[in-house]
Amino acid sequence: MAALDRVKVLVLGDSGVGKSSLVHLLCHNQVLGNPSWTVGCSVDVRIHDYKEGTPEEKTYYIELWDVGGSVGSASSVKSTRAVFYNLLNGIILVHDLTNKKSSQNLYRWSLEALNRDVAPTGVLVTNGDYDREQFGDNQIPLLVIGTKLDQIPESKRNEVLTRTAFLAEDFNAEEINLDCTNPRYLAAGSSNAVKLSRFFDKVIEKRYFLRDGNQVCHFS
């Protein structure tokens, strides 16, 4: 069997939001029994069928790079993280739905990855204001995933999900909200599964195909 082409997707977000649990669920369709803190970066692989069910269907490896660390880390740590940002093809931004600060920090995480050597400084979000120009030229597909949905009381769920919907709009990205301890949130055929598949298709198209549909010459 010929080796599969692959794409690199970063999984970014504050420590403790559930990135490792999410990656394990995405790659193995199983709950991670004993999650631990990620030091540096952990890489796992998901097999994805691009344009599944069509004549253009092709199988790819999706490398999910779970980057550990805190957005408030020292500059030396940020510089260390920068090596993981090379040659990225997509970004999954992960936040804890019960922690508003983790949602706001997604702006910093995305800018750190997209700017690579130019670490963001200052406050990027003030009183809910957002400078869309910071992402105006971004060509990297983004997906926003909120975790710990099960921990939000029903009485507050609409309020929280309305707020995070604006977050996804700022990034011009689709959003998925789930509980990483329940695989049913990503069940085949569900709206979440469709969004995820659509995101991976977009990442593959940006990596391997031109706008007119012609395949790009590339080197592994």
PDB file of C-alpha atoms in Angstrom:
ATOM      1  CA  MET A   1       0.000   0.000   0.000  1.00  0.00           C
ATOM      2  CA  ALA A   2       1.352   3.414  -0.997  1.00  0.00           C
ATOM      3  CA  ALA A   3       2.167   5.837   1.793  1.00  0.00           C
ATOM      4  CA  LEU A   4      -0.640   8.279   2.510  1.00  0.00           C
ATOM      5  CA  ASP A   5      -0.230  12.013   2.080  1.00  0.00           C
ATOM      6  CA  ARG A   6      -0.577  13.931   5.318  1.00  0.00           C
ATOM      7  CA  VAL A   7      -1.483  17.322   6.705  1.00  0.00           C
ATOM      8  CA  LYS A   8      -0.480  18.981   9.967  1.00  0.00           C
ATOM      9  CA  VAL A   9      -3.148  20.434  12.263  1.00  0.00           C
ATOM     10  CA  LEU A  10      -2.214  22.244  15.469  1.00  0.00           C
ATOM     11  CA  VAL A  11      -4.415  21.805  18.531  1.00  0.00           C
ATOM     12  CA  LEU A  12      -4.047  24.955  20.630  1.00  0.00           C
ATOM     13  CA  GLY A  13      -5.536  26.277  23.859  1.00  0.00           C
ATOM     14  CA  ASP A  14      -4.847  26.876  27.529  1.00  0.00           C
ATOM     15  CA  SER A  15      -3.624  24.106  29.800  1.00  0.00           C
ATOM     16  CA  GLY A  16      -6.482  22.126  31.295  1.00  0.00           C
ATOM     17  CA  VAL A  17      -9.088  22.755  28.600  1.00  0.00           C
ATOM     18  CA  GLY A  18      -9.003  19.107  27.491  1.00  0.00           C
ATOM     19  CA  LYS A  19      -6.856  19.144  24.352  1.00  0.00           C
ATOM     20  CA  SER A  20      -5.300  15.730  25.008  1.00  0.00           C
ATOM     21  CA  SER A  21      -8.706  14.188  25.710  1.00  0.00           C
ATOM     22  CA  LEU A  22     -10.057  15.738  22.526  1.00  0.00           C
ATOM     23  CA  VAL A  23      -7.181  14.494  20.361  1.00  0.00           C
ATOM     24  CA  HIS A  24      -7.521  10.969  21.768  1.00  0.00           C
ATOM     25  CA  LEU A  25     -11.255  11.026  21.028  1.00  0.00           C
ATOM     26  CA  LEU A  26     -10.680  12.303  17.485  1.00  0.00           C
ATOM     27  CA  CYS A  27      -7.985   9.741  16.686  1.00  0.00           C
ATOM     28  CA  HIS A  28      -9.260   6.660  18.478  1.00  0.00           C
ATOM     29  CA  ASN A  29     -12.980   7.304  19.027  1.00  0.00           C
ATOM     30  CA  GLN A  30     -12.383   6.444  22.662  1.00  0.00           C
ATOM     31  CA  VAL A  31     -12.376   8.354  25.925  1.00  0.00           C
ATOM     32  CA  LEU A  32      -8.922   9.035  27.381  1.00  0.00           C
ATOM     33  CA  GLY A  33      -9.050   7.307  30.745  1.00  0.00           C
ATOM     34  CA  ASN A  34      -6.265   9.099  32.581  1.00  0.00           C
ATOM     35  CA  PRO A  35      -5.353  12.417  30.907  1.00  0.00           C
ATOM     36  CA  SER A  36      -2.132  14.117  31.963  1.00  0.00           C
ATOM     37  CA  TRP A  37      -0.459  17.468  31.290  1.00  0.00           C
ATOM     38  CA  THR A  38       1.220  17.715  27.908  1.00  0.00           C
ATOM     39  CA  VAL A  39       4.859  18.796  28.066  1.00  0.00           C
ATOM     40  CA  GLY A  40       6.160  20.193  24.787  1.00  0.00           C
ATOM     41  CA  CYS A  41       4.047  18.587  22.106  1.00  0.00           C
ATOM     42  CA  SER A  42       2.278  15.277  21.561  1.00  0.00           C
ATOM     43  CA  VAL A  43       1.372  14.032  18.081  1.00  0.00           C
ATOM     44  CA  ASP A  44      -1.378  11.588  17.179  1.00  0.00           C
ATOM     45  CA  VAL A  45      -2.804  10.579  13.800  1.00  0.00           C
ATOM     46  CA  ARG A  46      -6.333  10.330  12.450  1.00  0.00           C
ATOM     47  CA  ILE A  47      -7.200   8.688   9.123  1.00  0.00           C
ATOM     48  CA  HIS A  48      -9.552  10.851   7.079  1.00  0.00           C
ATOM     49  CA  ASP A  49     -11.348  10.153   3.815  1.00  0.00           C
ATOM     50  CA  TYR A  50     -11.326  13.356   1.793  1.00  0.00           C
ATOM     51  CA  LYS A  51     -14.634  13.978  -0.008  1.00  0.00           C
ATOM     52  CA  GLU A  52     -15.936  10.663   1.227  1.00  0.00           C
ATOM     53  CA  GLY A  53     -18.502   9.019  -1.035  1.00  0.00           C
ATOM     54  CA  THR A  54     -17.522  10.987  -4.142  1.00  0.00           C
ATOM     55  CA  PRO A  55     -15.326  10.083  -7.143  1.00  0.00           C
ATOM     56  CA  GLU A  56     -12.637  12.378  -5.665  1.00  0.00           C
ATOM     57  CA  GLU A  57     -12.433  10.384  -2.425  1.00  0.00           C
ATOM     58  CA  LYS A  58      -8.901   9.873  -1.163  1.00  0.00           C
ATOM     59  CA  THR A  59      -7.480   8.836   2.205  1.00  0.00           C
ATOM     60  CA  TYR A  60      -5.114  11.115   4.120  1.00  0.00           C
ATOM     61  CA  TYR A  61      -3.335  11.138   7.456  1.00  0.00           C
ATOM     62  CA  ILE A  62      -4.315  14.036   9.704  1.00  0.00           C
ATOM     63  CA  GLU A  63      -1.466  14.731  12.143  1.00  0.00           C
ATOM     64  CA  LEU A  64      -2.878  16.374  15.257  1.00  0.00           C
ATOM     65  CA  TRP A  65      -0.179  18.284  17.147  1.00  0.00           C
ATOM     66  CA  ASP A  66      -1.297  18.827  20.751  1.00  0.00           C
ATOM     67  CA  VAL A  67       0.833  21.752  21.914  1.00  0.00           C
ATOM     68  CA  GLY A  68       1.216  22.106  25.670  1.00  0.00           C
ATOM     69  CA  GLY A  69       1.937  25.223  27.683  1.00  0.00           C
ATOM     70  CA  SER A  70       0.269  28.353  28.905  1.00  0.00           C
ATOM     71  CA  VAL A  71      -0.393  31.551  26.986  1.00  0.00           C
ATOM     72  CA  GLY A  72       1.181  33.405  29.888  1.00  0.00           C
ATOM     73  CA  SER A  73       4.467  31.502  29.699  1.00  0.00           C
ATOM     74  CA  ALA A  74       7.839  33.227  29.534  1.00  0.00           C
ATOM     75  CA  SER A  75       9.093  34.350  26.137  1.00  0.00           C
ATOM     76  CA  SER A  76      11.707  31.579  26.136  1.00  0.00           C
ATOM     77  CA  VAL A  77       8.930  28.988  26.376  1.00  0.00           C
ATOM     78  CA  LYS A  78       7.032  30.693  23.559  1.00  0.00           C
ATOM     79  CA  SER A  79      10.166  30.539  21.449  1.00  0.00           C
ATOM     80  CA  THR A  80      10.398  26.814  22.154  1.00  0.00           C
ATOM     81  CA  ARG A  81       6.773  26.343  21.103  1.00  0.00           C
ATOM     82  CA  ALA A  82       7.456  28.181  17.849  1.00  0.00           C
ATOM     83  CA  VAL A  83       9.239  25.137  16.405  1.00  0.00           C
ATOM     84  CA  PHE A  84       5.907  23.289  16.429  1.00  0.00           C
ATOM     85  CA  TYR A  85       4.265  25.998  14.321  1.00  0.00           C
ATOM     86  CA  ASN A  86       6.327  25.373  11.190  1.00  0.00           C
ATOM     87  CA  LEU A  87       4.558  24.112   8.062  1.00  0.00           C
ATOM     88  CA  LEU A  88       1.122  24.010   9.673  1.00  0.00           C
ATOM     89  CA  ASN A  89      -1.943  23.385   7.505  1.00  0.00           C
ATOM     90  CA  GLY A  90      -4.796  23.990   9.962  1.00  0.00           C
ATOM     91  CA  ILE A  91      -5.542  24.966  13.550  1.00  0.00           C
ATOM     92  CA  ILE A  92      -8.084  23.637  16.044  1.00  0.00           C
ATOM     93  CA  LEU A  93      -8.625  26.196  18.803  1.00  0.00           C
ATOM     94  CA  VAL A  94      -9.830  24.543  22.012  1.00  0.00           C
ATOM     95  CA  HIS A  95     -11.444  26.309  24.969  1.00  0.00           C
ATOM     96  CA  ASP A  96     -13.221  25.290  28.136  1.00  0.00           C
ATOM     97  CA  LEU A  97     -16.869  26.391  27.982  1.00  0.00           C
ATOM     98  CA  THR A  98     -16.869  26.829  31.766  1.00  0.00           C
ATOM     99  CA  ASN A  99     -13.841  29.142  31.647  1.00  0.00           C
ATOM    100  CA  LYS A 100     -14.384  32.443  29.824  1.00  0.00           C
ATOM    101  CA  LYS A 101     -10.699  33.365  30.054  1.00  0.00           C
ATOM    102  CA  SER A 102      -9.731  30.259  28.078  1.00  0.00           C
ATOM    103  CA  SER A 103     -12.064  31.458  25.322  1.00  0.00           C
ATOM    104  CA  GLN A 104     -10.519  34.931  25.227  1.00  0.00           C
ATOM    105  CA  ASN A 105      -7.014  33.474  25.160  1.00  0.00           C
ATOM    106  CA  LEU A 106      -7.754  31.765  21.833  1.00  0.00           C
ATOM    107  CA  TYR A 107      -7.003  35.080  20.125  1.00  0.00           C
ATOM    108  CA  ARG A 108      -3.511  35.041  21.612  1.00  0.00           C
ATOM    109  CA  TRP A 109      -2.934  31.398  20.775  1.00  0.00           C
ATOM    110  CA  SER A 110      -3.961  31.839  17.159  1.00  0.00           C
ATOM    111  CA  LEU A 111      -1.821  34.922  16.675  1.00  0.00           C
ATOM    112  CA  GLU A 112       1.170  33.240  18.281  1.00  0.00           C
ATOM    113  CA  ALA A 113       0.899  30.343  15.825  1.00  0.00           C
ATOM    114  CA  LEU A 114       0.096  32.390  12.753  1.00  0.00           C
ATOM    115  CA  ASN A 115       2.789  35.003  13.426  1.00  0.00           C
ATOM    116  CA  ARG A 116       5.314  32.376  14.584  1.00  0.00           C
ATOM    117  CA  ASP A 117       8.301  34.535  15.485  1.00  0.00           C
ATOM    118  CA  VAL A 118       6.233  37.610  16.298  1.00  0.00           C
ATOM    119  CA  ALA A 119       4.697  36.808  19.656  1.00  0.00           C
ATOM    120  CA  PRO A 120       1.587  38.936  20.357  1.00  0.00           C
ATOM    121  CA  THR A 121       1.858  41.535  23.077  1.00  0.00           C
ATOM    122  CA  GLY A 122      -0.671  43.620  24.970  1.00  0.00           C
ATOM    123  CA  VAL A 123      -4.387  42.989  25.296  1.00  0.00           C
ATOM    124  CA  LEU A 124      -5.967  41.673  22.128  1.00  0.00           C
ATOM    125  CA  VAL A 125      -9.534  41.659  23.408  1.00  0.00           C
ATOM    126  CA  THR A 126     -10.938  44.510  25.495  1.00  0.00           C
ATOM    127  CA  ASN A 127     -14.532  44.508  26.691  1.00  0.00           C
ATOM    128  CA  GLY A 128     -15.468  42.121  23.932  1.00  0.00           C
ATOM    129  CA  ASP A 129     -13.969  44.284  21.158  1.00  0.00           C
ATOM    130  CA  TYR A 130     -12.079  42.402  18.478  1.00  0.00           C
ATOM    131  CA  ASP A 131      -9.799  43.656  15.737  1.00  0.00           C
ATOM    132  CA  ARG A 132     -10.700  41.539  12.724  1.00  0.00           C
ATOM    133  CA  GLU A 133      -7.794  42.978  10.743  1.00  0.00           C
ATOM    134  CA  GLN A 134      -5.432  40.825  12.798  1.00  0.00           C
ATOM    135  CA  PHE A 135      -6.779  37.798  10.928  1.00  0.00           C
ATOM    136  CA  GLY A 136      -7.676  39.508   7.665  1.00  0.00           C
ATOM    137  CA  ASP A 137      -4.937  37.826   5.630  1.00  0.00           C
ATOM    138  CA  ASN A 138      -5.104  34.423   7.297  1.00  0.00           C
ATOM    139  CA  GLN A 139      -5.287  31.536   4.823  1.00  0.00           C
ATOM    140  CA  ILE A 140      -5.027  28.760   7.418  1.00  0.00           C
ATOM    141  CA  PRO A 141      -8.349  26.959   8.093  1.00  0.00           C
ATOM    142  CA  LEU A 142      -9.529  27.270  11.695  1.00  0.00           C
ATOM    143  CA  LEU A 143     -11.994  25.289  13.805  1.00  0.00           C
ATOM    144  CA  VAL A 144     -13.193  26.299  17.284  1.00  0.00           C
ATOM    145  CA  ILE A 145     -14.038  23.519  19.736  1.00  0.00           C
ATOM    146  CA  GLY A 146     -15.567  24.109  23.161  1.00  0.00           C
ATOM    147  CA  THR A 147     -15.154  21.342  25.753  1.00  0.00           C
ATOM    148  CA  LYS A 148     -16.870  20.388  29.031  1.00  0.00           C
ATOM    149  CA  LEU A 149     -20.358  21.083  27.680  1.00  0.00           C
ATOM    150  CA  ASP A 150     -21.709  18.637  30.225  1.00  0.00           C
ATOM    151  CA  GLN A 151     -20.536  20.901  33.071  1.00  0.00           C
ATOM    152  CA  ILE A 152     -22.689  23.867  32.049  1.00  0.00           C
ATOM    153  CA  PRO A 153     -26.082  24.017  33.820  1.00  0.00           C
ATOM    154  CA  GLU A 154     -29.045  23.926  31.445  1.00  0.00           C
ATOM    155  CA  SER A 155     -30.149  27.334  32.753  1.00  0.00           C
ATOM    156  CA  LYS A 156     -26.901  28.937  31.543  1.00  0.00           C
ATOM    157  CA  ARG A 157     -26.262  26.926  28.403  1.00  0.00           C
ATOM    158  CA  ASN A 158     -27.934  29.316  25.947  1.00  0.00           C
ATOM    159  CA  GLU A 159     -26.012  32.275  27.348  1.00  0.00           C
ATOM    160  CA  VAL A 160     -22.662  30.507  27.090  1.00  0.00           C
ATOM    161  CA  LEU A 161     -23.259  29.104  23.612  1.00  0.00           C
ATOM    162  CA  THR A 162     -24.395  32.493  22.319  1.00  0.00           C
ATOM    163  CA  ARG A 163     -21.141  34.020  23.545  1.00  0.00           C
ATOM    164  CA  THR A 164     -18.988  31.325  21.973  1.00  0.00           C
ATOM    165  CA  ALA A 165     -20.869  31.614  18.677  1.00  0.00           C
ATOM    166  CA  PHE A 166     -19.538  35.173  18.391  1.00  0.00           C
ATOM    167  CA  LEU A 167     -16.065  33.786  19.085  1.00  0.00           C
ATOM    168  CA  ALA A 168     -16.299  31.413  16.122  1.00  0.00           C
ATOM    169  CA  GLU A 169     -17.626  34.236  13.951  1.00  0.00           C
ATOM    170  CA  ASP A 170     -14.571  36.361  14.804  1.00  0.00           C
ATOM    171  CA  PHE A 171     -12.316  33.593  13.534  1.00  0.00           C
ATOM    172  CA  ASN A 172     -14.521  32.952  10.497  1.00  0.00           C
ATOM    173  CA  ALA A 173     -14.648  29.340  11.652  1.00  0.00           C
ATOM    174  CA  GLU A 174     -17.228  26.699  12.405  1.00  0.00           C
ATOM    175  CA  GLU A 175     -17.627  25.633  16.014  1.00  0.00           C
ATOM    176  CA  ILE A 176     -18.196  22.345  17.786  1.00  0.00           C
ATOM    177  CA  ASN A 177     -19.215  22.073  21.430  1.00  0.00           C
ATOM    178  CA  LEU A 178     -18.904  18.725  23.151  1.00  0.00           C
ATOM    179  CA  ASP A 179     -18.055  16.594  26.149  1.00  0.00           C
ATOM    180  CA  CYS A 180     -14.808  14.693  25.542  1.00  0.00           C
ATOM    181  CA  THR A 181     -15.990  11.893  27.839  1.00  0.00           C
ATOM    182  CA  ASN A 182     -18.914  11.112  25.520  1.00  0.00           C
ATOM    183  CA  PRO A 183     -18.059   9.817  22.002  1.00  0.00           C
ATOM    184  CA  ARG A 184     -21.677  10.296  20.907  1.00  0.00           C
ATOM    185  CA  TYR A 185     -20.976  13.998  20.356  1.00  0.00           C
ATOM    186  CA  LEU A 186     -18.890  12.973  17.324  1.00  0.00           C
ATOM    187  CA  ALA A 187     -21.048  10.071  16.182  1.00  0.00           C
ATOM    188  CA  ALA A 188     -21.017   9.365  12.440  1.00  0.00           C
ATOM    189  CA  GLY A 189     -23.629  11.425  10.645  1.00  0.00           C
ATOM    190  CA  SER A 190     -24.047  13.938  13.463  1.00  0.00           C
ATOM    191  CA  SER A 191     -23.769  17.662  12.765  1.00  0.00           C
ATOM    192  CA  ASN A 192     -20.485  17.754  14.722  1.00  0.00           C
ATOM    193  CA  ALA A 193     -19.017  14.929  12.655  1.00  0.00           C
ATOM    194  CA  VAL A 194     -20.039  16.716   9.450  1.00  0.00           C
ATOM    195  CA  LYS A 195     -18.389  19.966  10.614  1.00  0.00           C
ATOM    196  CA  LEU A 196     -15.209  18.100  11.538  1.00  0.00           C
ATOM    197  CA  SER A 197     -15.062  16.320   8.188  1.00  0.00           C
ATOM    198  CA  ARG A 198     -15.684  19.590   6.362  1.00  0.00           C
ATOM    199  CA  PHE A 199     -12.828  21.240   8.267  1.00  0.00           C
ATOM    200  CA  PHE A 200     -10.371  18.440   7.460  1.00  0.00           C
ATOM    201  CA  ASP A 201     -11.419  18.571   3.792  1.00  0.00           C
ATOM    202  CA  LYS A 202     -10.695  22.302   3.770  1.00  0.00           C
ATOM    203  CA  VAL A 203      -7.260  21.734   5.340  1.00  0.00           C
ATOM    204  CA  ILE A 204      -6.421  19.140   2.685  1.00  0.00           C
ATOM    205  CA  GLU A 205      -7.621  21.397  -0.145  1.00  0.00           C
ATOM    206  CA  LYS A 206      -5.459  24.278   1.104  1.00  0.00           C
ATOM    207  CA  ARG A 207      -2.457  21.959   1.307  1.00  0.00           C
ATOM    208  CA  TYR A 208      -2.754  19.941  -1.888  1.00  0.00           C
ATOM    209  CA  PHE A 209      -5.114  21.664  -4.305  1.00  0.00           C
ATOM    210  CA  LEU A 210      -5.317  24.954  -6.131  1.00  0.00           C
ATOM    211  CA  ARG A 211      -8.478  27.047  -6.253  1.00  0.00           C
ATOM    212  CA  ASP A 212      -9.402  25.667  -9.665  1.00  0.00           C
ATOM    213  CA  GLY A 213      -9.242  22.107  -8.353  1.00  0.00           C
ATOM    214  CA  ASN A 214      -5.911  21.185  -9.921  1.00  0.00           C
ATOM    215  CA  GLN A 215      -3.517  19.317  -7.700  1.00  0.00           C
ATOM    216  CA  VAL A 216      -0.473  21.179  -6.434  1.00  0.00           C
ATOM    217  CA  CYS A 217       2.978  19.705  -6.982  1.00  0.00           C
ATOM    218  CA  HIS A 218       4.464  19.064  -3.575  1.00  0.00           C
ATOM    219  CA  PHE A 219       7.188  17.202  -1.800  1.00  0.00           C
ATOM    220  CA  SER A 220       6.677  15.020   1.272  1.00  0.00           C
TER     221      SER A 220
END
